[in-house]
Short mmCIF file of C-alpha atoms in Angstrom, two decimals:
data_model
loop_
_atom_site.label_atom_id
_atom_site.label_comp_id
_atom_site.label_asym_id
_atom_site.label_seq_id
_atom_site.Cartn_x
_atom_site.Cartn_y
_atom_site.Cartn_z
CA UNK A 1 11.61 -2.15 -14.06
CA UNK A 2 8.21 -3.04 -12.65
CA UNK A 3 4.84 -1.91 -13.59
CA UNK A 4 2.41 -1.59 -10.80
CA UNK A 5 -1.36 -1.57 -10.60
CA UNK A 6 -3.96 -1.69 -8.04
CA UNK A 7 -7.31 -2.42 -7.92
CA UNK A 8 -10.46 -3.02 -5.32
CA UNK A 9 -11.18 0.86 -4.17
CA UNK A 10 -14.64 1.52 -3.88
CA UNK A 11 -17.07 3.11 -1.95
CA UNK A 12 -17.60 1.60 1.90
CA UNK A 13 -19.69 2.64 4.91
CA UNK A 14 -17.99 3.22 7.83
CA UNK A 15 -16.97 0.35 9.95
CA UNK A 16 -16.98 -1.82 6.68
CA UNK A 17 -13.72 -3.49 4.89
CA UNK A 18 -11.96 -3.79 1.54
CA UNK A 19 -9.17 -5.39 0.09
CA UNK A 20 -6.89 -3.78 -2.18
CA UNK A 21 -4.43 -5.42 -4.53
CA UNK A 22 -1.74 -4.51 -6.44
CA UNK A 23 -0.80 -6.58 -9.29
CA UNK A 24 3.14 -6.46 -10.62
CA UNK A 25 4.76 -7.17 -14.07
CA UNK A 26 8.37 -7.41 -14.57
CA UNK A 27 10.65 -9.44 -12.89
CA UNK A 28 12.59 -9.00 -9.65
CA UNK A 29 9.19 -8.67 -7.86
CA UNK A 30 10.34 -10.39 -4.79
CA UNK A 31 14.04 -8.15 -4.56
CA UNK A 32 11.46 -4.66 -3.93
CA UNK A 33 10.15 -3.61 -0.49
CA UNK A 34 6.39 -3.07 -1.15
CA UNK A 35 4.45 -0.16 0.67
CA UNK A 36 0.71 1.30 0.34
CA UNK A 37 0.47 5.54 0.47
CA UNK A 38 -2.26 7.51 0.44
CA UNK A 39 -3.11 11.41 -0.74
CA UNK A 40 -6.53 13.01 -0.06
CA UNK A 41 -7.16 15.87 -1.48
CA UNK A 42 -5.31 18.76 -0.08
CA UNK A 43 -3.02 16.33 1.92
CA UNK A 44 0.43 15.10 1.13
CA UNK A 45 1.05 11.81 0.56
CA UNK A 46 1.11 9.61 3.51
CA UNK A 47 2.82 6.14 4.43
CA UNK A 48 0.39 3.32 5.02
CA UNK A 49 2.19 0.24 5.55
CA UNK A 50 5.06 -1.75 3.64
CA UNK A 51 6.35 -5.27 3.60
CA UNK A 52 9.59 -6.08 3.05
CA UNK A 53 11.05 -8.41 0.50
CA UNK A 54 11.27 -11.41 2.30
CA UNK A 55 7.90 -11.46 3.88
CA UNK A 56 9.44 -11.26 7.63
CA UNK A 57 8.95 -7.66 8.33
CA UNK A 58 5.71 -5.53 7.99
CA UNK A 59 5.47 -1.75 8.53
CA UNK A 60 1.98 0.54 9.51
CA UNK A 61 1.43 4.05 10.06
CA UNK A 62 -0.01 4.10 13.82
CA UNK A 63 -2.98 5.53 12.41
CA UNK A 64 -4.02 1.93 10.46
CA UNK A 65 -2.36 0.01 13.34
CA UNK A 66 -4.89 -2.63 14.56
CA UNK A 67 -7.23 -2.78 11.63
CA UNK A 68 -5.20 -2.61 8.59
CA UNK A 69 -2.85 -5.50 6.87
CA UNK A 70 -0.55 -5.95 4.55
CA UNK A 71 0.70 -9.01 2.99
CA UNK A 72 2.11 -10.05 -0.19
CA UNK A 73 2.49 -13.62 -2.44
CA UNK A 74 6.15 -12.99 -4.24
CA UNK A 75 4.75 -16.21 -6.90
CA UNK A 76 1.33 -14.20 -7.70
CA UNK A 77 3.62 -10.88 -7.62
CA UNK A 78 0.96 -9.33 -6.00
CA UNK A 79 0.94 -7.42 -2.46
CA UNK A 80 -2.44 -6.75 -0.68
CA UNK A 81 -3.73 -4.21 1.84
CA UNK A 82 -6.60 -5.84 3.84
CA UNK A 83 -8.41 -3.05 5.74
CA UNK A 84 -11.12 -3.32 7.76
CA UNK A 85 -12.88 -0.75 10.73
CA UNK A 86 -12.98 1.87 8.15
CA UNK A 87 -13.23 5.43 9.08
CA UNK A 88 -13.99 8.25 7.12
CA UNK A 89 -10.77 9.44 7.67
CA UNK A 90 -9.21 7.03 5.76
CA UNK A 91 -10.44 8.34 2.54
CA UNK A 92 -8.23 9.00 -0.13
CA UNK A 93 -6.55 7.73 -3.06
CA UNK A 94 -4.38 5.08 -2.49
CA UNK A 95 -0.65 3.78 -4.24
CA UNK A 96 1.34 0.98 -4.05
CA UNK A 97 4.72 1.70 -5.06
CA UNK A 98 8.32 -0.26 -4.67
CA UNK A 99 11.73 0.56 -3.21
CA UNK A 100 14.95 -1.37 -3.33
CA UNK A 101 15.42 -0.12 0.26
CA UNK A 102 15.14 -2.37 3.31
CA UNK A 103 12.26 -0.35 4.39
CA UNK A 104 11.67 3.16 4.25
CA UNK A 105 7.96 5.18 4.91
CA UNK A 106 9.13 8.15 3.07
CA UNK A 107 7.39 8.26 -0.44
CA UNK A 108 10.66 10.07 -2.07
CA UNK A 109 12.31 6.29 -1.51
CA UNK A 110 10.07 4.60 -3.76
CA UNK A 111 11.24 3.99 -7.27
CA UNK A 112 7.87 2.55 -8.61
CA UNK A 113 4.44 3.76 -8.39
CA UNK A 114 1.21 2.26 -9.63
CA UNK A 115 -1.93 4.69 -10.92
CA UNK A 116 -3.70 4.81 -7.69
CA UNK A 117 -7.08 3.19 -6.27
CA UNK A 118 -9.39 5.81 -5.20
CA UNK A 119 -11.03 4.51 -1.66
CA UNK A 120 -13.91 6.08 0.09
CA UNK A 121 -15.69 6.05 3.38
CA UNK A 122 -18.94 7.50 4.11
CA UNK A 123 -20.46 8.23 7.48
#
């Protein structure tokens, strides 16, 4: 099993950055495919970006193309989600969770979820 949490949501102007992490426990960290969703409220949860196990491959939603990044250090067990140019839009709470798939953007793949870093972006 792996237990997941993030941390670094806050509150940023537009335009601004932040850097989320998300801290792992457990072992096996580096056999999971890492990936970032997000849910505002009303919304159904939506694929950000993932990384897959071996660091080679990275995966973004082509509405975080460009300004968002996602990276992960398998000996800190911890995978990161550097975004920066945020819009207001982008605004919501946001997971990191882990498959055993390859890759996949749909949040039913994920086995393992953390509790959520809420992330917001004022005008």
């Amino acid at each position: 099993q792996v237990q997941l949490v993030e941390s670094g949501g806050g509150l940023v102007q537009a335009g601004g950055s932040l850097r989320l992490s998300c801290a792992a426990s457990g072992r096996a960290f580096s056999s999971y495919t890492m990936g970032w969703f997000r849910q505002a409220p009303g919304k159904e949860r939506e694929f950000v970006a993932a990384i897959s196990r071996s660091v080679s491959s990275t995966y973004y939603a082509d509405s975080v193309k460009g300004r968002f990044t996602i990276s992960r250090d398998n000996a800190k067990k911890t995978t990161y989600l550097q975004m920066n140019s945020l819009k207001p839009e982008d605004t919501a709470l946001y997971y990191c969770a882990a498959t055993s798939d390859y890759y996949s953007s749909s949040p039913l793949r994920y086995d393992y979820w953390g509790q959520g870093t809420q992330v917001t972006v004022s005008s």
